[in-house]
XYZ file of C-alpha atoms in Angstrom:
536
model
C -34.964 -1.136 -8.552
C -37.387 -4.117 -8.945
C -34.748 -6.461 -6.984
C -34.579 -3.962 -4.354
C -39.004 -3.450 -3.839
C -38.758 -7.333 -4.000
C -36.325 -7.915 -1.032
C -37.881 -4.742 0.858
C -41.165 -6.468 0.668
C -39.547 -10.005 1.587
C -38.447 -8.130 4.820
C -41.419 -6.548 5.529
C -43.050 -10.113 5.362
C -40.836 -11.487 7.569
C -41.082 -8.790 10.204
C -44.646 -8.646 10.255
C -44.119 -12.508 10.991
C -41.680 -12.130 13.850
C -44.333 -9.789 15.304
C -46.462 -12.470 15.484
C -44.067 -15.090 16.908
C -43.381 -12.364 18.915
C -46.822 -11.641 20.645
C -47.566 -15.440 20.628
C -44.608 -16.136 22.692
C -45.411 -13.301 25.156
C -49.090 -14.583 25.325
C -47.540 -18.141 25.789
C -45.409 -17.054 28.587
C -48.328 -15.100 30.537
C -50.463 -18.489 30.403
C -47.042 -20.607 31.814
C -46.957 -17.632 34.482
C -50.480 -17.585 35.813
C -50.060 -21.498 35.956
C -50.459 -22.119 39.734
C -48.247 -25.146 39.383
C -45.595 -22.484 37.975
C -46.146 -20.476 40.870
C -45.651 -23.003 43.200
C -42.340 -23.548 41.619
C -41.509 -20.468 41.649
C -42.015 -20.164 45.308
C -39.649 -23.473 45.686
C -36.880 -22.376 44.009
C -36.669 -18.861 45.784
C -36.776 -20.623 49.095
C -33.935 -22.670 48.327
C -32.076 -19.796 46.345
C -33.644 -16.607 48.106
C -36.088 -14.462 46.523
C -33.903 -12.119 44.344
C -32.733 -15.475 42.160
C -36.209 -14.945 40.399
C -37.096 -11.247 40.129
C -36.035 -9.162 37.027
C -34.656 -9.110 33.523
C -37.078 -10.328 30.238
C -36.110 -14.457 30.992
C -37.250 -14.415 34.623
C -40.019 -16.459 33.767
C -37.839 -19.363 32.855
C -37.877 -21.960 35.949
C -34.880 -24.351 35.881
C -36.123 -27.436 37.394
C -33.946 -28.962 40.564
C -34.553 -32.309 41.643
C -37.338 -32.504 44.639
C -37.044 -35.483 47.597
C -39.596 -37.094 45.586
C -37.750 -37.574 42.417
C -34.421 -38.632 45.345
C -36.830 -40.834 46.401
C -38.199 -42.495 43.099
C -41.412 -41.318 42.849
C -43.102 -38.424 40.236
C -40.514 -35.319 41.312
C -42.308 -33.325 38.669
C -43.971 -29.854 39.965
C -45.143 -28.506 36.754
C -48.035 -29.718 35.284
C -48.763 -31.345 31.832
C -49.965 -28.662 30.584
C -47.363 -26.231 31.719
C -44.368 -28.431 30.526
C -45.927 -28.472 26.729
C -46.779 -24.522 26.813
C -42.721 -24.152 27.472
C -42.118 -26.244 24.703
C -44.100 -24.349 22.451
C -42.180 -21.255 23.614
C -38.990 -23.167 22.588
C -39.851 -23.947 19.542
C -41.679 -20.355 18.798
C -37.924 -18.665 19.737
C -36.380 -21.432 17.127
C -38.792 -20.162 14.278
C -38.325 -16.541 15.455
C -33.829 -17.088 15.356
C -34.701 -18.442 12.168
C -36.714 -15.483 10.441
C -34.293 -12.497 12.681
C -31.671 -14.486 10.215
C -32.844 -14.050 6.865
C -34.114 -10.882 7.630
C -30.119 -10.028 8.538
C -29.138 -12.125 5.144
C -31.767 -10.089 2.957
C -31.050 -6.272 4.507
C -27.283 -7.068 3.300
C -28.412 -6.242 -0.229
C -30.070 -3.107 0.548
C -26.180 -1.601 0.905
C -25.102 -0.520 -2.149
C -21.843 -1.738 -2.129
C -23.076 -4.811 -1.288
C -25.009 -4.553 -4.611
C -21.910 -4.279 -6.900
C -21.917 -6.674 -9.851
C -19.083 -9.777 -9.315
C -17.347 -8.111 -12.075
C -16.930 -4.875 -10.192
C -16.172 -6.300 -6.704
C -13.555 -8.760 -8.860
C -11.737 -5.317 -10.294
C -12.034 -3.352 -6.563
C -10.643 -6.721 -5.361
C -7.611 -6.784 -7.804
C -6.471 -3.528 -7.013
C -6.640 -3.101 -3.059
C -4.450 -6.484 -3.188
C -2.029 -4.931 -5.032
C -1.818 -1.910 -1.864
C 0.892 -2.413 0.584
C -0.593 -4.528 2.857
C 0.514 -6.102 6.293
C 0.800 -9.937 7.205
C -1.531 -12.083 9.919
C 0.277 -12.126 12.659
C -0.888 -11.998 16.358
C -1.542 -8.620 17.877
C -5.254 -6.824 17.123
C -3.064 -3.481 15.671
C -1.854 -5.333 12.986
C -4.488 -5.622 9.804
C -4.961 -8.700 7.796
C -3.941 -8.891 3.886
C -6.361 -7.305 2.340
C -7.826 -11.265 0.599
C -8.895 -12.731 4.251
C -10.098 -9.274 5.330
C -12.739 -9.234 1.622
C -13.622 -12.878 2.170
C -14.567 -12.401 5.266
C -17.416 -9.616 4.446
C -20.122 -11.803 3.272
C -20.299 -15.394 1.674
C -21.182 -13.074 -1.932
C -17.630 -11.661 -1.364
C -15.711 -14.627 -0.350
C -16.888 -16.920 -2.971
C -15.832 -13.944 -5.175
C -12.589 -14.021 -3.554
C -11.439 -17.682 -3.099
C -12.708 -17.644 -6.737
C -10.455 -14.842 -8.339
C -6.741 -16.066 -8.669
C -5.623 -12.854 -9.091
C -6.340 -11.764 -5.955
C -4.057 -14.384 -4.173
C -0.652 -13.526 -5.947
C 0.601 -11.225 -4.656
C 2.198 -12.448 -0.998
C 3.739 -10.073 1.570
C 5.858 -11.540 4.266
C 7.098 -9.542 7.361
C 6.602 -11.885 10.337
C 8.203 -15.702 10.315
C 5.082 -17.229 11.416
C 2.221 -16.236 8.896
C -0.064 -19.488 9.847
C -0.737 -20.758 6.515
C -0.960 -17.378 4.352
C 2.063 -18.702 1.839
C 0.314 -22.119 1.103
C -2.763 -20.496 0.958
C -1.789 -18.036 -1.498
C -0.356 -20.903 -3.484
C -3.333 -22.847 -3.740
C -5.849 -20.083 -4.230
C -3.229 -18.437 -7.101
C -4.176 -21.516 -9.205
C -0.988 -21.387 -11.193
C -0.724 -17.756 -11.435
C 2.363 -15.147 -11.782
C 3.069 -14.548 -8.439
C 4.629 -11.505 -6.902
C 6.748 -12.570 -3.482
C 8.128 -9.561 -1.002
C 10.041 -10.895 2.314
C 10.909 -8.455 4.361
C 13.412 -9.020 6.852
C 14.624 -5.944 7.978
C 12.731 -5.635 11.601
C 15.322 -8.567 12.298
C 11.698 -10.848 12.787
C 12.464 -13.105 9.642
C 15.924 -14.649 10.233
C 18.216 -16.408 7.256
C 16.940 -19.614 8.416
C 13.694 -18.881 8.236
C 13.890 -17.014 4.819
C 15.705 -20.252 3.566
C 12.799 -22.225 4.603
C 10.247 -19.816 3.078
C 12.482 -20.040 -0.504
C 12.145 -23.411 -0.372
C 8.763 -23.748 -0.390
C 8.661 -21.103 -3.116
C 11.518 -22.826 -5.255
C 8.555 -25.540 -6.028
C 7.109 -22.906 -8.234
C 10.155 -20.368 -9.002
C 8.288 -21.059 -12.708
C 5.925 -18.303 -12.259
C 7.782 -15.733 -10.080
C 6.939 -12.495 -11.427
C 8.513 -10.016 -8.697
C 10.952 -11.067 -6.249
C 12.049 -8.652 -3.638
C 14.146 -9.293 -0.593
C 14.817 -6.786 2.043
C 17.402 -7.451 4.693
C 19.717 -5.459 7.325
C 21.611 -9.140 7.583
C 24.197 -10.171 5.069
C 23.789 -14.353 5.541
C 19.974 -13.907 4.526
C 21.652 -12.506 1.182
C 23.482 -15.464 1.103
C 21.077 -17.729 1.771
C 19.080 -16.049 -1.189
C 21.973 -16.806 -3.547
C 22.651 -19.734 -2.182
C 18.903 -20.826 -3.560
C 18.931 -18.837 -6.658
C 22.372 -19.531 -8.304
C 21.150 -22.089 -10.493
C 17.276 -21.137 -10.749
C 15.863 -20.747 -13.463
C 12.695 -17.873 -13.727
C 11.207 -17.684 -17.096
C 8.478 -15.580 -16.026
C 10.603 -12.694 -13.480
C 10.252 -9.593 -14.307
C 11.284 -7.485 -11.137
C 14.147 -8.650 -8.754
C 15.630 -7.132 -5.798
C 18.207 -7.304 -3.510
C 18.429 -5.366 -0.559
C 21.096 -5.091 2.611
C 19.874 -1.986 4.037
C 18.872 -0.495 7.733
C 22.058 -1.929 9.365
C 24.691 -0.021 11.582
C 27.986 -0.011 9.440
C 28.308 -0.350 5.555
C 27.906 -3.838 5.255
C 28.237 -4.853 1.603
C 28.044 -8.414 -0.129
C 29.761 -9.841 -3.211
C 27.558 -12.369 -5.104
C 29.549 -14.508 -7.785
C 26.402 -15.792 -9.561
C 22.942 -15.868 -9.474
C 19.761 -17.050 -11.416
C 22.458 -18.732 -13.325
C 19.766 -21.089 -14.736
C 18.099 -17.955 -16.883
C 15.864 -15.114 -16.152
C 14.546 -14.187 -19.795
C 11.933 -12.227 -19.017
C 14.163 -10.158 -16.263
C 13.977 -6.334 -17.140
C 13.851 -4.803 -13.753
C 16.855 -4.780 -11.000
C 17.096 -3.606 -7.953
C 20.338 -3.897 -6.056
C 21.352 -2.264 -2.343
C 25.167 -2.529 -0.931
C 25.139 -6.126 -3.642
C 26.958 -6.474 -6.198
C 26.630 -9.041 -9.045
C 28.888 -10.086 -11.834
C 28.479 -7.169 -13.753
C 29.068 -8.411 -17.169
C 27.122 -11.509 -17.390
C 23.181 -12.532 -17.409
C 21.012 -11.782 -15.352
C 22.616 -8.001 -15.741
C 21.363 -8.222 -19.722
C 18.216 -6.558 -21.880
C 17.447 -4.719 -18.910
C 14.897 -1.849 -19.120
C 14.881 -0.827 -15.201
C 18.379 -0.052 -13.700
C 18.269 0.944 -9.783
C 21.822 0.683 -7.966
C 21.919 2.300 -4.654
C 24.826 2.260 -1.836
C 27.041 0.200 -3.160
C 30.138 1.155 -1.136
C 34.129 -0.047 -1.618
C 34.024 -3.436 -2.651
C 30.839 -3.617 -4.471
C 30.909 0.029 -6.478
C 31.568 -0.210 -10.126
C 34.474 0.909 -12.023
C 33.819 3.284 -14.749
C 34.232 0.550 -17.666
C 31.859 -2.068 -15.720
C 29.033 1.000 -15.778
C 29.730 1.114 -19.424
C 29.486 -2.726 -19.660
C 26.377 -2.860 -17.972
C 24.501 0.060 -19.724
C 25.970 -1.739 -23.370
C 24.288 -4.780 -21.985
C 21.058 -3.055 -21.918
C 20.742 -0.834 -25.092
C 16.957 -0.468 -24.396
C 16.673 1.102 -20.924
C 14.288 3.130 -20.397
C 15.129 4.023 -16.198
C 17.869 4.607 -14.441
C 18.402 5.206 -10.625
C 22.029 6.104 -8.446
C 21.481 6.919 -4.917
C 24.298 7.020 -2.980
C 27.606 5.722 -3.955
C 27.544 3.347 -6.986
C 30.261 4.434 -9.248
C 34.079 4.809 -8.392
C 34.947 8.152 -10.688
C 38.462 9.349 -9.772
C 39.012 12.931 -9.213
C 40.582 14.994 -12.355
C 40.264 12.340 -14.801
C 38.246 12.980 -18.212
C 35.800 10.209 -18.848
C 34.181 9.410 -22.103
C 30.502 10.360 -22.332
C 27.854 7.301 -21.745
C 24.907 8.042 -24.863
C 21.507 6.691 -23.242
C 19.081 7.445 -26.190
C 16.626 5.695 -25.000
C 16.474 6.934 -21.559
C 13.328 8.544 -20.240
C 14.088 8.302 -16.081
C 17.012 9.450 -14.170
C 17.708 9.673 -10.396
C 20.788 10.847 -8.997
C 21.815 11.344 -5.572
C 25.498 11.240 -3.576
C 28.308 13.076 -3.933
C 28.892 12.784 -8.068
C 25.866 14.673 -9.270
C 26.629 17.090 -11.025
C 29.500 14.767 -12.452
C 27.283 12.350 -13.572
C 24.812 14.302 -14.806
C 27.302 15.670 -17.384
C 28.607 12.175 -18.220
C 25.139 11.082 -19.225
C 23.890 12.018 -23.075
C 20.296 11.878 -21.977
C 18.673 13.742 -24.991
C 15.166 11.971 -24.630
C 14.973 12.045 -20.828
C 11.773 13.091 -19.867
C 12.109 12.715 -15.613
C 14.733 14.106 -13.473
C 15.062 12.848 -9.973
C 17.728 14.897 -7.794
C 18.011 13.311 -4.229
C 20.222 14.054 -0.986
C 22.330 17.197 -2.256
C 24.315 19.204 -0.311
C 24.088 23.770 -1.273
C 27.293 23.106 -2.898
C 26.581 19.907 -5.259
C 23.204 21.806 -5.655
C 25.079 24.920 -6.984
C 27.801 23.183 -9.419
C 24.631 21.401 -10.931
C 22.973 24.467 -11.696
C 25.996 26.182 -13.161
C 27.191 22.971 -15.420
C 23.733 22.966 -17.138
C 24.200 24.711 -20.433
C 21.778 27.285 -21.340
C 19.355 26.143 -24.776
C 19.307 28.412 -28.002
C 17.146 31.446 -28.563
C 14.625 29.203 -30.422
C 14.596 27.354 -27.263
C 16.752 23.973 -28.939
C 19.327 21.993 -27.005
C 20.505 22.171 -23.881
C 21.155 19.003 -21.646
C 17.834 17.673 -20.987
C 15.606 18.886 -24.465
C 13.016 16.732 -23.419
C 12.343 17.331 -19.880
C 9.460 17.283 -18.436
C 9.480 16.669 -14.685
C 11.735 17.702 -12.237
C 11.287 16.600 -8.849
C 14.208 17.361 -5.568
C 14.144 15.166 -2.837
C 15.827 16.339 0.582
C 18.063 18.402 -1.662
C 19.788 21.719 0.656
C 19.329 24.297 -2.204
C 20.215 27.585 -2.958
C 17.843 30.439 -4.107
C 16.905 28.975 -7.485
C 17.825 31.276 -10.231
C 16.533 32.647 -13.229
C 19.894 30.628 -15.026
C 18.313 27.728 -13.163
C 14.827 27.470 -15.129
C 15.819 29.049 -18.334
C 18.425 25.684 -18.452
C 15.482 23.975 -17.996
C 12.658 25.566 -19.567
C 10.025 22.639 -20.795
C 9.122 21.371 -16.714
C 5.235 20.721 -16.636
C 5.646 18.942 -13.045
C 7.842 20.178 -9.913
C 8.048 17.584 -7.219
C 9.889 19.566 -3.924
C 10.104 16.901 -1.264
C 11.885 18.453 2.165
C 14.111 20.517 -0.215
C 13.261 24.578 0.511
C 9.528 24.947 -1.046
C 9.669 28.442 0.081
C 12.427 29.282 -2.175
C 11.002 28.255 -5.280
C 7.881 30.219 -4.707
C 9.821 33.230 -3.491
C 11.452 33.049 -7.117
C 7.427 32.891 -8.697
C 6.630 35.649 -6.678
C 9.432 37.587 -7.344
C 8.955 37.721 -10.968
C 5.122 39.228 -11.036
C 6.750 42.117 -8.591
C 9.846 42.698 -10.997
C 8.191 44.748 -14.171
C 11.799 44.338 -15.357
C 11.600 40.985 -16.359
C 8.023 39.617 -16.973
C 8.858 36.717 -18.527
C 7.596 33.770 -16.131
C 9.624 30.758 -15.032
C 8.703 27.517 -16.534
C 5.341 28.915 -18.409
C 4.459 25.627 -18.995
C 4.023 24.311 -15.487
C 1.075 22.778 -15.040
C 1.779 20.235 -11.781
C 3.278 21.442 -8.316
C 3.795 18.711 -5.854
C 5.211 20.720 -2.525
C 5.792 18.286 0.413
C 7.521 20.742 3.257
C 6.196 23.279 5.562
C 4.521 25.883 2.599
C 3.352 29.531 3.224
C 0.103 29.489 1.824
C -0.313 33.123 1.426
C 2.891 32.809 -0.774
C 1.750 30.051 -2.456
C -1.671 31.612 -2.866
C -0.125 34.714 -4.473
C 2.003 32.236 -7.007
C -1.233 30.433 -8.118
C -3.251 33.863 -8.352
C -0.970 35.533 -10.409
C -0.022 32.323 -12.971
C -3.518 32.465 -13.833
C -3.742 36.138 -14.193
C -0.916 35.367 -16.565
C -2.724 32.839 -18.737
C -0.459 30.577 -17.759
C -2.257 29.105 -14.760
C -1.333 25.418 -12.399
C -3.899 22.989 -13.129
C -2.670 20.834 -9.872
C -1.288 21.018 -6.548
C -0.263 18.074 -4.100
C 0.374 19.071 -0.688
C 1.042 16.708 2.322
C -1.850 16.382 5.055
C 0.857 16.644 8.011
C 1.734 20.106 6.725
C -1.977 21.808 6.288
C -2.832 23.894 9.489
C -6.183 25.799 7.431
C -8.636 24.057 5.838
C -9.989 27.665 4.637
C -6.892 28.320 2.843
C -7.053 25.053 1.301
C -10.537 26.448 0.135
C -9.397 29.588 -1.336
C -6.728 27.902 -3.534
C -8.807 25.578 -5.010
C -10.644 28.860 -6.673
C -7.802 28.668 -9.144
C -6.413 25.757 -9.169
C -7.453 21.348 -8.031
C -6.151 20.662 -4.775
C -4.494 17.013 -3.907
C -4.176 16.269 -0.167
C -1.638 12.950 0.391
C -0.690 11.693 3.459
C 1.822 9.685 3.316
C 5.138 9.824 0.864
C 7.234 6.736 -0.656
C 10.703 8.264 -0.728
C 12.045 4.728 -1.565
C 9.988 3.689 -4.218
């Protein structure tokens, strides 16, 4: 509080001083005025220029001198006097001093905004995490923002000292346009030998294979500390040019890599015989999209992150190369299949896969309820069920095997989240959350809210049964068009129960009432998102 009295007095100061400039350069410019050499001047000029070139606005006083026959002919062409000519001067160099105190006053009332007041050391943590947002890439066009570094650096010359100053800040590089002036070196240099996290997306068809093998290059000079990797394409040579650059690399330091051929009309798949053939110890996260890899062989090893999506006749793996892969990896933790990714022919038994240590598992496509039964999954804690069909939604329901009157077993002991994305359900059944009876969070993405809360509902109207579905839910995430009276009624009568929600996360496009926003949040905290990651 003593800073801030300190700098509010130092502006006070200074605008009790430009109040003087100020009324000394007005009393200046009445004497240069009343000057009847001035005048004369004055009259000069508007006969030349007409009368209207000199009437109006607060600079109307200023004369700019033309040259007179006098000075043509080499004599004195001057018609202001002496004293005249120095009482402009003084005016000049009164609105110099006066510039010069409007700035600091400018520079000073910056630190009367409180964010402005932040300590480096909170401005450095802010800093960190908006550059880790998804962020856009400098390109020309004023609707597209800058990455969120230049846009912080630019605030203030507090901020972008703090910025050019913080290495963290400069890691993690974005690249959606082929002609990012200078943002890739820059991010080098300012990284100061940092991990670096690279994402090149290609799939607006802006960043071509030639291009992207340029940009590799110039990251292949420090592949050393690559921490992420990710490589988005609809365009099957910029895979190739990937692998062409990466078969031998070497990446101590990679964590995350991804491969993506995605967005493009047909089921275009590629075959990749080797890659990162050079070693990628620290690799436990990998991401592959209509690309496959050999599947017994490094960097496919000690993997804790498993995410396989579309991977359609040629690159889909056999039944014993899944097995391969998951023995390969005895500590994964995740595990995501969207789409097609394993060949399972119809009417043959397959051995079951044990996962102990899984704790995340998405499943989507046409082998669902297949694979879900295939998997031993007894510490799985997430469930992700994406893109079913009523009748893959039904023969899941009915495979899941009911758990013991004490409540032990069952297929999923552990659970604790269950979240359907774009899933075409049936009526949920009683069957359906008794197989599943420890859920604390519901995620319903575009898969028939209503239905679930029709089944809530249902139960505090049927005096038969008043045992309550999943009475330990504590977390309903509900993006789809929701009834809010329904939903109103499910929240009011969980906590009449003493078994009430503690959260609900609803999606901004789909609120029509603020008010009944209001009324829920009696009973229950209220999350408003407005946009949703469905390819996370």
């Amino acid at each position: 509080m003593g800073q801030l009295k300190t700098i509010r007095e130092v502006i006070a100061e200074l605008n009790r001083q430009a109040a003087e400039h100020q009324a000394h350069r007005l009393l200046l410019i009445k004497q240069i005025t009343s000057n009847p050499t001035y005048q004369h001047e004055v009259k000069r000029l508007q006969e030349i220029y007409g009368r209207e070139s000199f009437q109006g606005g607060s600079e109307s006083w200023r004369v700019f001198l033309e040259p007179s026959a006098d000075a043509a002919a080499g004599t004195d062409g001057s018609h202001l006097s002496p004293d005249v000519s120095m009482l402009m001067n003084q005016v000049y160099m009164n609105e110099a001093s006066l510039s010069c105190i409007h700035a600091r006053i400018e520079a000073l009332s910056t630190y009367l905004f409180p964010v402005l007041r932040l300590p480096p050391e909170v401005l450095i943590l802010i800093f960190k995490a908006g550059s880790r947002l998804p962020q856009d890439d400098p390109i020309l066009g004023p609707s597209t923002p800058r990455p969120f570094p230049l846009v912080v650096a630019a605030v203030s010359h507090q901020w972008r000292n703090i910025a050019i100053s913080t290495p963290d800040l400069w890691t993690n590089i974005a690249i959606r346009h082929p002609r990012p002036y200078g943002w890739v070196p820059l991010c080098l240099e300012r990284s100061c030998g940092q991990p670096i996290d690279i994402t090149i997306e290609c799939r607006s068809n802006l960043l071509t294979a030639p291009v992207v093998d340029h940009l590799l290059s110039t990251f292949m000079h420090h592949v050393g500390r690559w921490r992420r990797l990710a490589v988005m394409t609809s365009d099957p040579a910029t895979i190739y040019a990937v692998s062409h650059k990466l078969a031998n690399a070497c990446a101590p330091m990679l964590r995350h890599f991804q491969l993506s051929l995605s967005g493009s009309s047909g089921n275009q798949e590629v075959l990749l015989p080797n890659i990162l053939q050079g070693g990628a110890a620290s690799l436990t996260s990998l991401r592959l999209d209509s690309i496959s890899l050999p599947w017994d062989a490094p960097p496919l090893v000690n993997l804790t992150t498993l995410d396989l999506r579309w991977l359609w006749h040629q690159t889909r793996l056999q039944y014993e190369q899944f097995r391969t892969v998951l023995a390969g990896s005895p500590s994964i933790r995740a595990l995501i299949l969207r789409g097609t990714y394993i060949h399972l022919h119809a009417g043959r038994a397959y051995p079951p896969l044990s996962i102990p240590t899984l704790r995340y598992l998405e499943l989507s496509g046409d082998h669902v309820c297949r694979m879900s039964s295939l998997l031993s999954t007894p510490g799985l804690e997430e469930l992700t069920l994406a893109n079913l069909d009523e009748t893959e939604f039904r023969e899941f329901v009915a495979s899941l095997p009911l758990p013991d009157s004490d409540g032990r077993g069952g297929r999923y002991p552990a659970l604790q989240a269950l979240s359907l994305l774009n899933a075409s359900m049936c009526t949920p059944t009683r069957r359906f959350t008794r197989a599943l009876p420890t859920i604390t969070h519901l995620t319903v993405i575009n898969s028939a809210t209503a239905k679930f809360l029709q089944l809530f509902r249902k139960e505090h109207e049927d005096a038969a049964d008043s045992a309550l579905s999943w009475p330990h839910l504590r977390k309903l995430t509900l993006v789809d068009e929701v009834d809010y009276f329904l939903l109103h009624g499910v929240v009011r009568d969980r906590a009449a129960a003493d078994s009430p929600l503690e959260r609900i996360v609803l999606n901004a496009p789909f609120i029509h009432d603020d008010n009944l926003i209001a009324s829920l949040e009696e009973f229950v905290n209220v999350d408003i998102v407005k946009d949703v990651d469905l390819d996370h």
